[in-house]
Tab-separated table of C-alpha atoms in Angstrom:
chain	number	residue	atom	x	y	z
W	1	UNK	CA	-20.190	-20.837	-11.780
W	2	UNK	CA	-19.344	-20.018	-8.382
W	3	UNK	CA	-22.395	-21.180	-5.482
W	4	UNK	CA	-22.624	-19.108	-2.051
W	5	UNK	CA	-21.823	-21.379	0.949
W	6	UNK	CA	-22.561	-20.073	4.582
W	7	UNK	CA	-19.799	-21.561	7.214
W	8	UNK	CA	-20.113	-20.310	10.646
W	9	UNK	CA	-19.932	-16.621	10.447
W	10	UNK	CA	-18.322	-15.811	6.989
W	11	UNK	CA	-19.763	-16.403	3.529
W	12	UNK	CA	-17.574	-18.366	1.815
W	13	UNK	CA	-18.484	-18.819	-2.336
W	14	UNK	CA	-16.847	-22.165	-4.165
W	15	UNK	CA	-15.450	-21.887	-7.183
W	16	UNK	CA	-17.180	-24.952	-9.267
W	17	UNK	CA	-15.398	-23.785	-12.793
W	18	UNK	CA	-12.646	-21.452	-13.111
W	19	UNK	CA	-11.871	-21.372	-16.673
W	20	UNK	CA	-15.517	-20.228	-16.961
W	21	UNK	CA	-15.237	-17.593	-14.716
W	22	UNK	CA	-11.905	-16.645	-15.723
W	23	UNK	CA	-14.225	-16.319	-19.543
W	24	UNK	CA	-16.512	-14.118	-18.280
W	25	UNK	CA	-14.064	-11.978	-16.451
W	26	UNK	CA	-12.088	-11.460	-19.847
W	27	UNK	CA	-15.432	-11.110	-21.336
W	28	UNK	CA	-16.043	-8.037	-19.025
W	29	UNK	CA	-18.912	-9.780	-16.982
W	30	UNK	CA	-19.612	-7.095	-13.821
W	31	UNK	CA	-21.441	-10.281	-12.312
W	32	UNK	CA	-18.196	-12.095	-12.706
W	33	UNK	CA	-16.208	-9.531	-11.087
W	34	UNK	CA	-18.753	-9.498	-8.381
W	35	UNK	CA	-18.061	-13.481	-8.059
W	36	UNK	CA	-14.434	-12.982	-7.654
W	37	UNK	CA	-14.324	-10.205	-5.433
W	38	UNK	CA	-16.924	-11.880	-3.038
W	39	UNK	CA	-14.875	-14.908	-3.507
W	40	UNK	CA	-11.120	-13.332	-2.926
W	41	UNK	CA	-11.548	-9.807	-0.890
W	42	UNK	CA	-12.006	-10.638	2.357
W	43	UNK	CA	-8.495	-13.081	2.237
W	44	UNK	CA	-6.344	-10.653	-0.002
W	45	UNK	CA	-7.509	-7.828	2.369
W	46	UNK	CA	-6.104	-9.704	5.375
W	47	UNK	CA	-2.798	-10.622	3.461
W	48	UNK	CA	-2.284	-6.873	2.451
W	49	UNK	CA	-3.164	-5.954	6.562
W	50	UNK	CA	-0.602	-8.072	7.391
W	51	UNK	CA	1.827	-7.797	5.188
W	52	UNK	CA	1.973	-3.519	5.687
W	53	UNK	CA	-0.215	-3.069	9.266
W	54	UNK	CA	-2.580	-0.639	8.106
W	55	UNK	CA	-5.821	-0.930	7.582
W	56	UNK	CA	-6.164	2.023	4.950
W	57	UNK	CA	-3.213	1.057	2.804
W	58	UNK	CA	-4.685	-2.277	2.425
W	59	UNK	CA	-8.105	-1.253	1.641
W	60	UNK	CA	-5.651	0.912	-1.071
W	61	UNK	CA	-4.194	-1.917	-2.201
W	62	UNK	CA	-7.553	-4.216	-2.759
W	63	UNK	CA	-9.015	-1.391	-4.544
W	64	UNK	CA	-5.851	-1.162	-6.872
W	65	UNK	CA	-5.565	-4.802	-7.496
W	66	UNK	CA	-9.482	-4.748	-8.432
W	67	UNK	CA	-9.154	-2.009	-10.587
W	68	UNK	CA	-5.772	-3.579	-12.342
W	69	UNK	CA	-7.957	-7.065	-13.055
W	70	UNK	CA	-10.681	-4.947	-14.658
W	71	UNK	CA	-8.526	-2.493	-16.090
W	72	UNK	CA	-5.900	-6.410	-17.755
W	73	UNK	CA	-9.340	-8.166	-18.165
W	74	UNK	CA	-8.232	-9.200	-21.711
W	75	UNK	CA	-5.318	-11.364	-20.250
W	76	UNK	CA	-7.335	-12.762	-17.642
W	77	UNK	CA	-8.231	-15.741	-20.193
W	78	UNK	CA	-4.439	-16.685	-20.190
W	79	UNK	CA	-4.340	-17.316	-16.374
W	80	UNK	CA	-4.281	-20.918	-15.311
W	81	UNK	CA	-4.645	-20.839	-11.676
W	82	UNK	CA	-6.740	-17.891	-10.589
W	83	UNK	CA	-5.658	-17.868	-7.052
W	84	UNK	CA	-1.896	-18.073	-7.532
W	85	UNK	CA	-2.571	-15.202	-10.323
W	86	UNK	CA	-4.601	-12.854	-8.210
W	87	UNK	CA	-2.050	-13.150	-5.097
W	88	UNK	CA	0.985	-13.168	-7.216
W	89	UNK	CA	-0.332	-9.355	-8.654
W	90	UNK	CA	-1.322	-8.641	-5.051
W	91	UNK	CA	2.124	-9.318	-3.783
W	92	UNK	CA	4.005	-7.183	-6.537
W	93	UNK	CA	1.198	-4.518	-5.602
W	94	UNK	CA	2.432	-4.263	-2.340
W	95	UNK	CA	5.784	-4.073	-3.247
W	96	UNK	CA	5.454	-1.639	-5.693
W	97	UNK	CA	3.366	0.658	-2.581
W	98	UNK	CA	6.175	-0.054	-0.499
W	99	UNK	CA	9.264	1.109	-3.144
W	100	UNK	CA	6.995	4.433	-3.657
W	101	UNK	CA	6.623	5.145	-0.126
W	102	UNK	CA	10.342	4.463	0.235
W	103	UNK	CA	10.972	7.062	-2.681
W	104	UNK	CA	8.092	9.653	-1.006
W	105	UNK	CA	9.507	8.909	2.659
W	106	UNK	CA	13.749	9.841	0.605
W	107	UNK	CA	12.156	13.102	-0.958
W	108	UNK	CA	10.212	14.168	2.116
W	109	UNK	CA	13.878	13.573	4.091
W	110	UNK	CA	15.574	15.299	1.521
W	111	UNK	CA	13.153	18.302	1.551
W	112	UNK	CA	13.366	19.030	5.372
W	113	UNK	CA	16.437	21.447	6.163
W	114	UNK	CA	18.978	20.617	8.533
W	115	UNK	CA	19.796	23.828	9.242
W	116	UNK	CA	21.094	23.430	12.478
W	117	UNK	CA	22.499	26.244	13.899
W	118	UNK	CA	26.680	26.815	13.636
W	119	UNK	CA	27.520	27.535	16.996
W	120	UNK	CA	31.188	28.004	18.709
W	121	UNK	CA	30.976	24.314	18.983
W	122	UNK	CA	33.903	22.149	16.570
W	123	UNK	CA	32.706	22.043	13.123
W	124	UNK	CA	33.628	17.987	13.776
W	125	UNK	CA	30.530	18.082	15.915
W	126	UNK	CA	28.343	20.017	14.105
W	127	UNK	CA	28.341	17.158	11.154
W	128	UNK	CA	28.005	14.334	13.696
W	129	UNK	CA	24.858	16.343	14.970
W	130	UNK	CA	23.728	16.961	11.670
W	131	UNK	CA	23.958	13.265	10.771
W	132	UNK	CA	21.812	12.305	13.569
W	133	UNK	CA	19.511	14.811	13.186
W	134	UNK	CA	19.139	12.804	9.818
W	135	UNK	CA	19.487	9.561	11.352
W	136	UNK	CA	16.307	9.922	13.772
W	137	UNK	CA	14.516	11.286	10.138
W	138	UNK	CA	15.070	7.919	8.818
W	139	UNK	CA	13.381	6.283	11.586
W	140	UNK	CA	10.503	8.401	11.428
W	141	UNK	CA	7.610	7.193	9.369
W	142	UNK	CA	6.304	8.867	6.305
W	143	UNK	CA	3.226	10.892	8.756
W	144	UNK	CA	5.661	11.718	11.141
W	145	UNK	CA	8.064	13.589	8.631
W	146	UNK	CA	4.895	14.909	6.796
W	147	UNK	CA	4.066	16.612	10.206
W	148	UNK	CA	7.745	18.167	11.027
W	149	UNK	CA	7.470	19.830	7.189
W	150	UNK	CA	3.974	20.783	8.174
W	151	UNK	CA	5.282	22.590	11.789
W	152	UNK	CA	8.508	23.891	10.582
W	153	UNK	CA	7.724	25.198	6.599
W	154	UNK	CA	4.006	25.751	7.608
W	155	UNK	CA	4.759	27.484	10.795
W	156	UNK	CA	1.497	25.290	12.519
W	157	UNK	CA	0.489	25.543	16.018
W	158	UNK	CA	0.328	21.930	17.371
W	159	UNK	CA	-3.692	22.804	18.027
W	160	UNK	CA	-3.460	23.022	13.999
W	161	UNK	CA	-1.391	20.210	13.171
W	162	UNK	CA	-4.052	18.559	15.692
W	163	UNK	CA	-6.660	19.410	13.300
W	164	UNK	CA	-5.005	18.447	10.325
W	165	UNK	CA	-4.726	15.016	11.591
């Protein structure tokens, strides 16, 4: 049973029994899941901010790992401590997010042309230009190289590209 406690500005909810919550969540109880997330959110929302710096991927990533606890409920009865299990699956989320935008971010590099121009310059040149041409990519995050496809392959005005964003 879990009892709502207000300290200072935040609602904070103590967790009298977990093994009976952890029951109910296996069990499928929405109230339950309600429980938890009031209990858990608001910290494993601030871990995910801080461990990736935006806002949006982390309210991502709380929705995901909310979604994964309803979606494994029938193992939940298995898990001993519920806080070391709930930020143990948030932590592999976020790794997981990360090694997919690192795949995206590859593709996305691989997909933009470096079609620099051959000009009378030595052809010894033209690869060390083309190689930092795909140096500065790398540095670029995955928005930033979304918006060079968008303005080179999409032939956007910046006033468009403006509006996409």
């Amino acid at each position: 049973m879990c009892h709502k406690i207000s300290s200072g500005s935040a609602l904070l909810i103590q967790m009298d029994n977990e093994s009976e919550l952890l029951s109910r969540l296996a069990a499928g109880d929405p109230v339950a899941f309600s429980e938890l997330y009031d209990h858990f959110a608001l910290r494993l929302h601030r871990t995910f901010l801080r461990l990736g710096g935006s806002r949006s991927d982390a309210d991502d990533l709380l929705q995901d790992l909310f979604l994964q606890l309803v979606r494994s409920r029938n193992s939940l009865s298995r898990v001993r401590n519920l806080t070391t299990y709930l930020f143990s699956c948030a932590f592999r989320l976020f790794h997981k997010q990360q090694r997919n935008k690192k795949r995206t971010q590859q593709k996305m590099q691989e997909r933009i042309k470096l079609d620099l121009p051959r000009s009378s310059i030595d052809p010894a040149v033209h690869v060390e230009h083309v190689e930092l041409a795909r140096f500065a990519l790398r540095k670029l995050t995955l928005i930033e190289q979304q918006l060079i496809v968008l303005k080179i392959d999409g032939e956007l005005t910046f006033a468009e590209l403006g509006e996409v964003l």
